[in-house]
Amino acid sequence: MDGRELVRSMKVVGSVQGLRAIRSAWRGRRTDARELAPRGAERARVPGPVSGAEPLPGGGTVRFARAELHVCVTVGGAVFWGWDGAEPLPSYALADAPPEPDTRAGLEPDTDGGWRVVSERVTVAVSRHGGVEVRTPGGVVLRRELPPRWWEPVGGGPARWVQRSEVAADARFFGLGGRASGPRLRDGTYRLWNTDPGGGFGPEDDPLYVTMPVQLVVADGGTHLAFHDNSWDGRVTLREGEEGAGSGHDRPGTSELRMDGGPLRCWVMTGTPARVLHSWTALTGAPTPPPSWALGPQHARWGFGSEREVRRIVAGYREHGLPLSAVHLDIDHYDAHQVFTVDREQFPDLPGLARELRADGVRLVSIVDPAVKAEPGNAVYDSGAAAGAFVRDARERDVQGVVWPGECVYPDFTDPAVREWWGGLYEERLAQGFAGVWHDMNEPVSFAPFGDTTLPRSARHRLEGRGGDHREAHNVYGLTMARAGFEGLRRLRPDERPFLFSRSGWAGMQRYGGTWSGDVSTGWPGLRASLSLVLGLGLCGVPYSGPDVGGFDGSPSPELYLRWFQLGAYLPLFRTHAAIDAGRREPWEFGPEVLEHARAALVERERLRPYFVTLAQLARLTGAPYARPLWWGAPEDRALRDCEDAFLLGDALLVAPVLERGADRRAVRLPRGRWYDTATERAYDGPGQVLLDAPRSRIPVLARAGAVIPVQGADGGPELEAWAPAAGRAGGGLVVRDPGDGWRKAEVERYTSRMVNGEVRVSRVTENGPVEPEWPVRVKGR
């Protein structure tokens, strides 16, 4: 146990739950020792030499002396391979049935005794000893998988395995879920085990709440995404390559994936970043856009404590001229922290409060934790126990842990019947007037004075009827809880699009909503980690996320709070939040200067609301994240691949937050093309680096020349903001009008901009040719 764990242990032991947590932890360890047999002697295995092959549509099966490999190129160009009978299904990551094989591609002999599958977009080569190469149509190797190795217990049990891979010497790694040290992942080892760090975290902490075996690799030769579909505990060790000087040889970048069990199967998508993310979300599911109101500013605090305090906060926003879309209630509004209850003393009329706030344009959002107090008479516990809904041990006893309500049990969301039962419980939340939910503590968490704060690994799960234990179910627990909540809300309010975001999840969680940073530490490193998390999650297919603005723990300085606030105003989920002992986080609490500048950031966020609506709908259609790395449109630009302190908001805006104390200017790396400082309308030409003013009042934001952006006009109506194209160039943009908070199909409108006789002309593209826009057009940058 290191120093961090010791501090966490003392906090738990010193609490009223301390003795219960110790007892629960020891009970879990004893259970694991009894139910999980030691691995004992193991037998190592490699595929061995090739012995034959069987062509099939899209690929085929290659047999080796001690293993077999199934390879398939699907319609659209995604590649799947699985060892020893591993198929695409069953899978928690895939949204539906896997894509159909590309019947134009088939297995054929390759040189040196190997085999290959050639398709329009990708070539897959299998060596005679079990290596797999993914190549572009031009023959550039994007990824080389070396022959895998398994270690199988002689006495039986799950085999652990290792898969080593090589990428180009110039490649950069991104992804692996939510990583505070990203978005570019440096040399090191990253664990694949969703984890509550037990308090505030910073860039040095790993793992966190959302881990995924998803790598996005960007190199001169092309971009690809590799997903090893396996939810077991594992570790990824990355090492960037090095290009040889002069006649020296390149040293490739390497990735080593070690898994404690589960299938060895992989998906690879290739192409531009936009094509890769489109293919990824086609496989794992389109992101569900949040309701349009959830794209506005939201306020949360652990410790509102009463209806009176909520009203005071909302009145403060109105009094100070600050827009507000939602207020989030944390566990303190529950009766003794028990989920799906209300503290009637402090919140005597929650439905009335919700109606009152909604009339003023503010929604209520409720926290929902999975842990259920194990106490007869608790309605949720009684109904769940009667349905056999809780995770059990091998002796068919409910597994218990310690969370906020005390001794708790945990629903088994890997059982469809349990998901249906749990989803029905959200009717109580809707009856209380809540418009959305946020899932917390769903890694899942059980307080412990040492080691993993999670359930015993031997705990039994249904796993859709297949059966298994927590070693396989842990990482998908938050994902399946999100599915239960999302599907329940859809059944209860079929005409409304659910608003749900979850602290934990896995590949495919975008189907049910988004996520947030969790308990990011208050401090400048935490501010930087906030941006890393959002960008990394977006590259894993989860476009809607954001941090606890100001940090979760501690008290930010006015400067830090303001810079965090300014960053948050340009991220998909814009929410202030803080721990119960971290003080108030309302903008007016930090003095008149911060209040003035925070108001400007909120007003700009509201002005850009139509643009955020467009980005949300485009994410559903294309998989493209709202917030994108600077290299998104130019992955071949190596300087952009290494830039981590700025980002693109859609295609039109470049946001350069201030991430250092005392800075009033900052260097900004520009992609190619002309860019306008939106505050001064001064033009800068990229690629290159410029130095821009960053006074306390704002952070640098630049608009791409030629961009057409939907915004909210001064009269509250929609209008188009057009930035003048460079001489001899044209521009444009996509616009999606707000389809409302239901399921009405969104219509994408395309606009072009061009310079005609010294004037900027904006036209809407239709099947019948260009027409004048219906919305007013405001031209900037002339």
mmCIF file of N, CA and C in Angstrom, residues 51-157:
data_model
loop_
_atom_site.group_PDB
_atom_site.id
_atom_site.type_symbol
_atom_site.label_atom_id
_atom_site.label_comp_id
_atom_site.label_asym_id
_atom_site.label_seq_id
_atom_site.Cartn_x
_atom_site.Cartn_y
_atom_site.Cartn_z
ATOM 1 N N SER A 51 -0.599 -24.339 -41.065
ATOM 2 C CA SER A 51 -0.870 -25.693 -41.538
ATOM 3 C C SER A 51 -1.958 -25.750 -42.598
ATOM 4 N N GLY A 52 -2.660 -24.655 -42.824
ATOM 5 C CA GLY A 52 -3.706 -24.665 -43.836
ATOM 6 C C GLY A 52 -4.602 -23.457 -43.703
ATOM 7 N N ALA A 53 -5.559 -23.337 -44.633
ATOM 8 C CA ALA A 53 -6.466 -22.195 -44.616
ATOM 9 C C ALA A 53 -7.758 -22.555 -45.312
ATOM 10 N N GLU A 54 -8.811 -21.874 -44.931
ATOM 11 C CA GLU A 54 -10.131 -22.064 -45.528
ATOM 12 C C GLU A 54 -10.705 -20.707 -45.900
ATOM 13 N N PRO A 55 -10.777 -20.381 -47.194
ATOM 14 C CA PRO A 55 -11.350 -19.091 -47.611
ATOM 15 C C PRO A 55 -12.838 -19.003 -47.280
ATOM 16 N N LEU A 56 -13.265 -17.817 -46.858
ATOM 17 C CA LEU A 56 -14.658 -17.519 -46.555
ATOM 18 C C LEU A 56 -14.969 -16.123 -47.076
ATOM 19 N N PRO A 57 -16.245 -15.736 -47.174
ATOM 20 C CA PRO A 57 -16.553 -14.381 -47.630
ATOM 21 C C PRO A 57 -15.872 -13.333 -46.743
ATOM 22 N N GLY A 58 -15.162 -12.429 -47.370
ATOM 23 C CA GLY A 58 -14.481 -11.365 -46.645
ATOM 24 C C GLY A 58 -13.155 -11.761 -46.064
ATOM 25 N N GLY A 59 -12.776 -13.024 -46.134
ATOM 26 C CA GLY A 59 -11.514 -13.463 -45.536
ATOM 27 C C GLY A 59 -11.470 -14.966 -45.433
ATOM 28 N N GLY A 60 -11.280 -15.463 -44.205
ATOM 29 C CA GLY A 60 -11.237 -16.896 -44.023
ATOM 30 C C GLY A 60 -10.564 -17.270 -42.722
ATOM 31 N N THR A 61 -10.306 -18.550 -42.547
ATOM 32 C CA THR A 61 -9.678 -19.087 -41.348
ATOM 33 C C THR A 61 -8.308 -19.646 -41.719
ATOM 34 N N VAL A 62 -7.298 -19.189 -40.978
ATOM 35 C CA VAL A 62 -5.939 -19.678 -41.170
ATOM 36 C C VAL A 62 -5.602 -20.562 -39.972
ATOM 37 N N ARG A 63 -5.160 -21.780 -40.250
ATOM 38 C CA ARG A 63 -4.874 -22.732 -39.175
ATOM 39 C C ARG A 63 -3.370 -22.855 -38.969
ATOM 40 N N PHE A 64 -3.014 -22.903 -37.700
ATOM 41 C CA PHE A 64 -1.623 -23.080 -37.318
ATOM 42 C C PHE A 64 -1.512 -24.359 -36.498
ATOM 43 N N ALA A 65 -0.319 -24.710 -36.117
ATOM 44 C CA ALA A 65 -0.109 -25.969 -35.402
ATOM 45 C C ALA A 65 -0.848 -26.000 -34.077
ATOM 46 N N ARG A 66 -0.950 -24.865 -33.399
ATOM 47 C CA ARG A 66 -1.545 -24.845 -32.051
ATOM 48 C C ARG A 66 -2.609 -23.755 -31.885
ATOM 49 N N ALA A 67 -3.134 -23.213 -32.951
ATOM 50 C CA ALA A 67 -4.158 -22.157 -32.859
ATOM 51 C C ALA A 67 -4.769 -21.972 -34.239
ATOM 52 N N GLU A 68 -5.862 -21.231 -34.282
ATOM 53 C CA GLU A 68 -6.425 -20.848 -35.564
ATOM 54 C C GLU A 68 -6.906 -19.404 -35.494
ATOM 55 N N LEU A 69 -6.870 -18.751 -36.644
ATOM 56 C CA LEU A 69 -7.171 -17.325 -36.738
ATOM 57 C C LEU A 69 -8.236 -17.109 -37.793
ATOM 58 N N HIS A 70 -9.306 -16.431 -37.396
ATOM 59 C CA HIS A 70 -10.345 -16.049 -38.352
ATOM 60 C C HIS A 70 -10.181 -14.576 -38.688
ATOM 61 N N VAL A 71 -10.114 -14.254 -39.981
ATOM 62 C CA VAL A 71 -9.928 -12.879 -40.452
ATOM 63 C C VAL A 71 -11.084 -12.532 -41.379
ATOM 64 N N CYS A 72 -11.608 -11.305 -41.215
ATOM 65 C CA CYS A 72 -12.718 -10.863 -42.069
ATOM 66 C C CYS A 72 -12.621 -9.359 -42.304
ATOM 67 N N VAL A 73 -12.666 -8.968 -43.572
ATOM 68 C CA VAL A 73 -12.803 -7.558 -43.933
ATOM 69 C C VAL A 73 -14.282 -7.315 -44.230
ATOM 70 N N THR A 74 -14.871 -6.340 -43.540
ATOM 71 C CA THR A 74 -16.311 -6.115 -43.654
ATOM 72 C C THR A 74 -16.630 -5.010 -44.647
ATOM 73 N N VAL A 75 -17.892 -4.938 -44.991
ATOM 74 C CA VAL A 75 -18.366 -3.841 -45.837
ATOM 75 C C VAL A 75 -18.051 -2.517 -45.114
ATOM 76 N N GLY A 76 -17.420 -1.612 -45.825
ATOM 77 C CA GLY A 76 -16.996 -0.369 -45.200
ATOM 78 C C GLY A 76 -15.514 -0.367 -44.844
ATOM 79 N N GLY A 77 -14.875 -1.543 -44.865
ATOM 80 C CA GLY A 77 -13.435 -1.594 -44.676
ATOM 81 C C GLY A 77 -12.949 -1.920 -43.293
ATOM 82 N N ALA A 78 -13.834 -2.095 -42.302
ATOM 83 C CA ALA A 78 -13.380 -2.483 -40.970
ATOM 84 C C ALA A 78 -12.866 -3.920 -41.009
ATOM 85 N N VAL A 79 -11.801 -4.168 -40.261
ATOM 86 C CA VAL A 79 -11.169 -5.482 -40.233
ATOM 87 C C VAL A 79 -11.425 -6.126 -38.872
ATOM 88 N N PHE A 80 -11.801 -7.399 -38.882
ATOM 89 C CA PHE A 80 -11.941 -8.167 -37.646
ATOM 90 C C PHE A 80 -11.060 -9.392 -37.723
ATOM 91 N N TRP A 81 -10.393 -9.707 -36.612
ATOM 92 C CA TRP A 81 -9.779 -11.020 -36.495
ATOM 93 C C TRP A 81 -9.951 -11.545 -35.077
ATOM 94 N N GLY A 82 -10.068 -12.855 -34.968
ATOM 95 C CA GLY A 82 -10.243 -13.495 -33.670
ATOM 96 C C GLY A 82 -9.508 -14.818 -33.635
ATOM 97 N N TRP A 83 -8.860 -15.092 -32.512
ATOM 98 C CA TRP A 83 -8.093 -16.322 -32.344
ATOM 99 C C TRP A 83 -8.927 -17.393 -31.638
ATOM 100 N N ASP A 84 -8.700 -18.601 -32.035
ATOM 101 C CA ASP A 84 -9.250 -19.774 -31.355
ATOM 102 C C ASP A 84 -10.768 -19.710 -31.205
ATOM 103 N N GLY A 85 -11.448 -19.366 -32.286
ATOM 104 C CA GLY A 85 -12.902 -19.382 -32.290
ATOM 105 C C GLY A 85 -13.570 -18.112 -31.804
ATOM 106 N N ALA A 86 -12.803 -17.099 -31.424
ATOM 107 C CA ALA A 86 -13.405 -15.838 -30.976
ATOM 108 C C ALA A 86 -14.103 -15.154 -32.148
ATOM 109 N N GLU A 87 -15.368 -14.845 -31.968
ATOM 110 C CA GLU A 87 -16.183 -14.191 -32.986
ATOM 111 C C GLU A 87 -16.579 -12.798 -32.504
ATOM 112 N N PRO A 88 -17.136 -11.964 -33.388
ATOM 113 C CA PRO A 88 -17.538 -10.613 -32.963
ATOM 114 C C PRO A 88 -18.572 -10.603 -31.840
ATOM 115 N N LEU A 89 -19.443 -11.595 -31.804
ATOM 116 C CA LEU A 89 -20.461 -11.675 -30.759
ATOM 117 C C LEU A 89 -20.211 -12.907 -29.902
ATOM 118 N N PRO A 90 -20.597 -12.858 -28.608
ATOM 119 C CA PRO A 90 -21.254 -11.752 -27.913
ATOM 120 C C PRO A 90 -20.283 -10.628 -27.572
ATOM 121 N N SER A 91 -20.815 -9.406 -27.535
ATOM 122 C CA SER A 91 -19.988 -8.242 -27.248
ATOM 123 C C SER A 91 -20.842 -7.143 -26.648
ATOM 124 N N TYR A 92 -20.341 -6.506 -25.596
ATOM 125 C CA TYR A 92 -21.029 -5.349 -25.034
ATOM 126 C C TYR A 92 -20.719 -4.071 -25.806
ATOM 127 N N ALA A 93 -19.682 -4.110 -26.642
ATOM 128 C CA ALA A 93 -19.294 -2.905 -27.369
ATOM 129 C C ALA A 93 -20.134 -2.687 -28.614
ATOM 130 N N LEU A 94 -20.493 -3.754 -29.308
ATOM 131 C CA LEU A 94 -21.194 -3.612 -30.571
ATOM 132 C C LEU A 94 -22.652 -3.216 -30.345
ATOM 133 N N ALA A 95 -23.120 -2.308 -31.202
ATOM 134 C CA ALA A 95 -24.486 -1.824 -31.055
ATOM 135 C C ALA A 95 -25.499 -2.854 -31.546
ATOM 136 N N ASP A 96 -25.184 -3.498 -32.646
ATOM 137 C CA ASP A 96 -26.094 -4.462 -33.257
ATOM 138 C C ASP A 96 -25.253 -5.633 -33.772
ATOM 139 N N ALA A 97 -25.792 -6.318 -34.761
ATOM 140 C CA ALA A 97 -25.023 -7.372 -35.411
ATOM 141 C C ALA A 97 -23.802 -6.759 -36.084
ATOM 142 N N PRO A 98 -22.712 -7.482 -36.160
ATOM 143 C CA PRO A 98 -21.523 -6.936 -36.817
ATOM 144 C C PRO A 98 -21.783 -6.687 -38.298
ATOM 145 N N PRO A 99 -21.014 -5.803 -38.915
ATOM 146 C CA PRO A 99 -21.223 -5.535 -40.341
ATOM 147 C C PRO A 99 -20.968 -6.777 -41.184
ATOM 148 N N GLU A 100 -21.594 -6.802 -42.344
ATOM 149 C CA GLU A 100 -21.490 -7.957 -43.238
ATOM 150 C C GLU A 100 -20.096 -8.033 -43.856
ATOM 151 N N PRO A 101 -19.634 -9.247 -44.173
ATOM 152 C CA PRO A 101 -18.347 -9.387 -44.854
ATOM 153 C C PRO A 101 -18.374 -8.726 -46.232
ATOM 154 N N ASP A 102 -17.237 -8.222 -46.643
ATOM 155 C CA ASP A 102 -17.089 -7.687 -47.991
ATOM 156 C C ASP A 102 -16.865 -8.874 -48.928
ATOM 157 N N THR A 103 -17.888 -9.229 -49.687
ATOM 158 C CA THR A 103 -17.815 -10.435 -50.509
ATOM 159 C C THR A 103 -16.824 -10.305 -51.661
ATOM 160 N N ARG A 104 -16.366 -9.079 -51.921
ATOM 161 C CA ARG A 104 -15.365 -8.898 -52.983
ATOM 162 C C ARG A 104 -13.969 -9.274 -52.507
ATOM 163 N N ALA A 105 -13.795 -9.394 -51.183
ATOM 164 C CA ALA A 105 -12.493 -9.735 -50.619
ATOM 165 C C ALA A 105 -12.490 -11.200 -50.209
ATOM 166 N N GLY A 106 -11.357 -11.848 -50.357
ATOM 167 C CA GLY A 106 -11.246 -13.238 -49.973
ATOM 168 C C GLY A 106 -9.817 -13.597 -49.629
ATOM 169 N N LEU A 107 -9.651 -14.717 -48.991
ATOM 170 C CA LEU A 107 -8.333 -15.166 -48.562
ATOM 171 C C LEU A 107 -7.576 -15.755 -49.749
ATOM 172 N N GLU A 108 -6.307 -15.367 -49.888
ATOM 173 C CA GLU A 108 -5.486 -15.871 -50.983
ATOM 174 C C GLU A 108 -4.058 -16.054 -50.498
ATOM 175 N N PRO A 109 -3.281 -16.953 -51.110
ATOM 176 C CA PRO A 109 -1.901 -17.168 -50.678
ATOM 177 C C PRO A 109 -1.062 -15.911 -50.826
ATOM 178 N N ASP A 110 -0.149 -15.731 -49.889
ATOM 179 C CA ASP A 110 0.780 -14.607 -49.917
ATOM 180 C C ASP A 110 2.194 -15.173 -50.007
ATOM 181 N N THR A 111 3.159 -14.304 -50.041
ATOM 182 C CA THR A 111 4.538 -14.749 -50.127
ATOM 183 C C THR A 111 4.998 -15.411 -48.838
ATOM 184 N N ASP A 112 6.042 -16.211 -48.918
ATOM 185 C CA ASP A 112 6.700 -16.829 -47.765
ATOM 186 C C ASP A 112 5.753 -17.694 -46.942
ATOM 187 N N GLY A 113 4.791 -18.321 -47.595
ATOM 188 C CA GLY A 113 3.922 -19.253 -46.899
ATOM 189 C C GLY A 113 2.788 -18.635 -46.127
ATOM 190 N N GLY A 114 2.597 -17.322 -46.223
ATOM 191 C CA GLY A 114 1.514 -16.660 -45.510
ATOM 192 C C GLY A 114 0.259 -16.551 -46.356
ATOM 193 N N TRP A 115 -0.706 -15.799 -45.834
ATOM 194 C CA TRP A 115 -1.982 -15.578 -46.509
ATOM 195 C C TRP A 115 -2.341 -14.103 -46.396
ATOM 196 N N ARG A 116 -3.234 -13.661 -47.283
ATOM 197 C CA ARG A 116 -3.637 -12.254 -47.243
ATOM 198 C C ARG A 116 -5.069 -12.099 -47.723
ATOM 199 N N VAL A 117 -5.664 -10.958 -47.290
ATOM 200 C CA VAL A 117 -6.987 -10.555 -47.747
ATOM 201 C C VAL A 117 -6.833 -9.158 -48.329
ATOM 202 N N VAL A 118 -7.172 -8.992 -49.594
ATOM 203 C CA VAL A 118 -7.030 -7.713 -50.278
ATOM 204 C C VAL A 118 -8.418 -7.140 -50.523
ATOM 205 N N SER A 119 -8.625 -5.902 -50.083
ATOM 206 C CA SER A 119 -9.897 -5.232 -50.328
ATOM 207 C C SER A 119 -9.622 -3.834 -50.857
ATOM 208 N N GLU A 120 -10.692 -3.110 -51.141
ATOM 209 C CA GLU A 120 -10.554 -1.785 -51.738
ATOM 210 C C GLU A 120 -9.840 -0.809 -50.805
ATOM 211 N N ARG A 121 -10.081 -0.913 -49.499
ATOM 212 C CA ARG A 121 -9.560 0.077 -48.558
ATOM 213 C C ARG A 121 -8.408 -0.415 -47.708
ATOM 214 N N VAL A 122 -8.219 -1.727 -47.623
ATOM 215 C CA VAL A 122 -7.222 -2.238 -46.696
ATOM 216 C C VAL A 122 -6.770 -3.618 -47.160
ATOM 217 N N THR A 123 -5.519 -3.938 -46.845
ATOM 218 C CA THR A 123 -4.983 -5.281 -47.050
ATOM 219 C C THR A 123 -4.557 -5.846 -45.709
ATOM 220 N N VAL A 124 -4.934 -7.103 -45.456
ATOM 221 C CA VAL A 124 -4.551 -7.781 -44.222
ATOM 222 C C VAL A 124 -3.673 -8.965 -44.605
ATOM 223 N N ALA A 125 -2.454 -8.982 -44.066
ATOM 224 C CA ALA A 125 -1.521 -10.071 -44.361
ATOM 225 C C ALA A 125 -1.270 -10.881 -43.096
ATOM 226 N N VAL A 126 -1.335 -12.210 -43.210
ATOM 227 C CA VAL A 126 -1.099 -13.128 -42.090
ATOM 228 C C VAL A 126 0.177 -13.907 -42.396
ATOM 229 N N SER A 127 1.168 -13.791 -41.526
ATOM 230 C CA SER A 127 2.434 -14.481 -41.761
ATOM 231 C C SER A 127 2.313 -15.964 -41.428
ATOM 232 N N ARG A 128 3.296 -16.727 -41.807
ATOM 233 C CA ARG A 128 3.229 -18.175 -41.598
ATOM 234 C C ARG A 128 3.396 -18.576 -40.135
ATOM 235 N N HIS A 129 3.740 -17.613 -39.270
ATOM 236 C CA HIS A 129 3.844 -17.917 -37.835
ATOM 237 C C HIS A 129 2.786 -17.175 -37.005
ATOM 238 N N GLY A 130 1.804 -16.517 -37.664
ATOM 239 C CA GLY A 130 0.692 -15.926 -36.931
ATOM 240 C C GLY A 130 0.762 -14.437 -36.724
ATOM 241 N N GLY A 131 1.696 -13.752 -37.356
ATOM 242 C CA GLY A 131 1.687 -12.291 -37.308
ATOM 243 C C GLY A 131 0.623 -11.739 -38.236
ATOM 244 N N VAL A 132 0.088 -10.560 -37.903
ATOM 245 C CA VAL A 132 -0.954 -9.937 -38.721
ATOM 246 C C VAL A 132 -0.532 -8.507 -39.034
ATOM 247 N N GLU A 133 -0.546 -8.157 -40.315
ATOM 248 C CA GLU A 133 -0.245 -6.798 -40.743
ATOM 249 C C GLU A 133 -1.470 -6.165 -41.385
ATOM 250 N N VAL A 134 -1.710 -4.898 -41.032
ATOM 251 C CA VAL A 134 -2.759 -4.103 -41.664
ATOM 252 C C VAL A 134 -2.063 -3.068 -42.529
ATOM 253 N N ARG A 135 -2.353 -3.084 -43.828
ATOM 254 C CA ARG A 135 -1.677 -2.212 -44.783
ATOM 255 C C ARG A 135 -2.688 -1.354 -45.528
ATOM 256 N N THR A 136 -2.232 -0.192 -45.978
ATOM 257 C CA THR A 136 -3.040 0.637 -46.863
ATOM 258 C C THR A 136 -3.068 -0.017 -48.238
ATOM 259 N N PRO A 137 -3.983 0.418 -49.124
ATOM 260 C CA PRO A 137 -3.981 -0.131 -50.489
ATOM 261 C C PRO A 137 -2.649 0.075 -51.202
ATOM 262 N N GLY A 138 -1.904 1.106 -50.801
ATOM 263 C CA GLY A 138 -0.603 1.349 -51.399
ATOM 264 C C GLY A 138 0.518 0.533 -50.797
ATOM 265 N N GLY A 139 0.215 -0.292 -49.799
ATOM 266 C CA GLY A 139 1.221 -1.165 -49.230
ATOM 267 C C GLY A 139 1.904 -0.650 -47.983
ATOM 268 N N VAL A 140 1.512 0.526 -47.455
ATOM 269 C CA VAL A 140 2.109 1.068 -46.234
ATOM 270 C C VAL A 140 1.576 0.283 -45.032
ATOM 271 N N VAL A 141 2.483 -0.222 -44.197
ATOM 272 C CA VAL A 141 2.080 -0.975 -43.011
ATOM 273 C C VAL A 141 1.666 0.001 -41.918
ATOM 274 N N LEU A 142 0.415 -0.066 -41.517
ATOM 275 C CA LEU A 142 -0.089 0.783 -40.441
ATOM 276 C C LEU A 142 0.116 0.142 -39.074
ATOM 277 N N ARG A 143 -0.062 -1.185 -39.026
ATOM 278 C CA ARG A 143 0.026 -1.883 -37.754
ATOM 279 C C ARG A 143 0.491 -3.312 -38.009
ATOM 280 N N ARG A 144 1.454 -3.744 -37.220
ATOM 281 C CA ARG A 144 1.962 -5.104 -37.319
ATOM 282 C C ARG A 144 1.765 -5.792 -35.976
ATOM 283 N N GLU A 145 0.913 -6.825 -35.954
ATOM 284 C CA GLU A 145 0.690 -7.598 -34.744
ATOM 285 C C GLU A 145 1.610 -8.820 -34.779
ATOM 286 N N LEU A 146 2.475 -8.938 -33.798
ATOM 287 C CA LEU A 146 3.348 -10.094 -33.725
ATOM 288 C C LEU A 146 2.550 -11.319 -33.276
ATOM 289 N N PRO A 147 3.041 -12.529 -33.495
ATOM 290 C CA PRO A 147 2.284 -13.704 -33.050
ATOM 291 C C PRO A 147 1.985 -13.630 -31.557
ATOM 292 N N PRO A 148 0.756 -13.870 -31.154
ATOM 293 C CA PRO A 148 0.395 -13.765 -29.734
ATOM 294 C C PRO A 148 0.951 -14.931 -28.928
ATOM 295 N N ARG A 149 0.871 -14.802 -27.610
ATOM 296 C CA ARG A 149 1.296 -15.870 -26.710
ATOM 297 C C ARG A 149 0.254 -15.998 -25.601
ATOM 298 N N TRP A 150 -0.106 -17.244 -25.296
ATOM 299 C CA TRP A 150 -1.049 -17.535 -24.224
ATOM 300 C C TRP A 150 -0.338 -18.273 -23.090
ATOM 301 N N TRP A 151 -0.856 -18.102 -21.862
ATOM 302 C CA TRP A 151 -0.426 -18.897 -20.718
ATOM 303 C C TRP A 151 -1.662 -19.558 -20.123
ATOM 304 N N GLU A 152 -1.763 -20.849 -20.269
ATOM 305 C CA GLU A 152 -2.955 -21.586 -19.869
ATOM 306 C C GLU A 152 -2.672 -22.394 -18.606
ATOM 307 N N PRO A 153 -3.477 -22.208 -17.540
ATOM 308 C CA PRO A 153 -3.270 -22.998 -16.325
ATOM 309 C C PRO A 153 -3.402 -24.498 -16.609
ATOM 310 N N VAL A 154 -2.471 -25.244 -16.129
ATOM 311 C CA VAL A 154 -2.502 -26.692 -16.354
ATOM 312 C C VAL A 154 -3.757 -27.306 -15.750
ATOM 313 N N GLY A 155 -4.179 -26.768 -14.597
ATOM 314 C CA GLY A 155 -5.360 -27.303 -13.932
ATOM 315 C C GLY A 155 -6.666 -26.749 -14.450
ATOM 316 N N GLY A 156 -6.633 -25.939 -15.505
ATOM 317 C CA GLY A 156 -7.845 -25.350 -16.064
ATOM 318 C C GLY A 156 -8.086 -23.938 -15.567
ATOM 319 N N GLY A 157 -8.828 -23.183 -16.308
ATOM 320 C CA GLY A 157 -9.122 -21.797 -15.961
ATOM 321 C C GLY A 157 -8.815 -20.882 -17.123
#
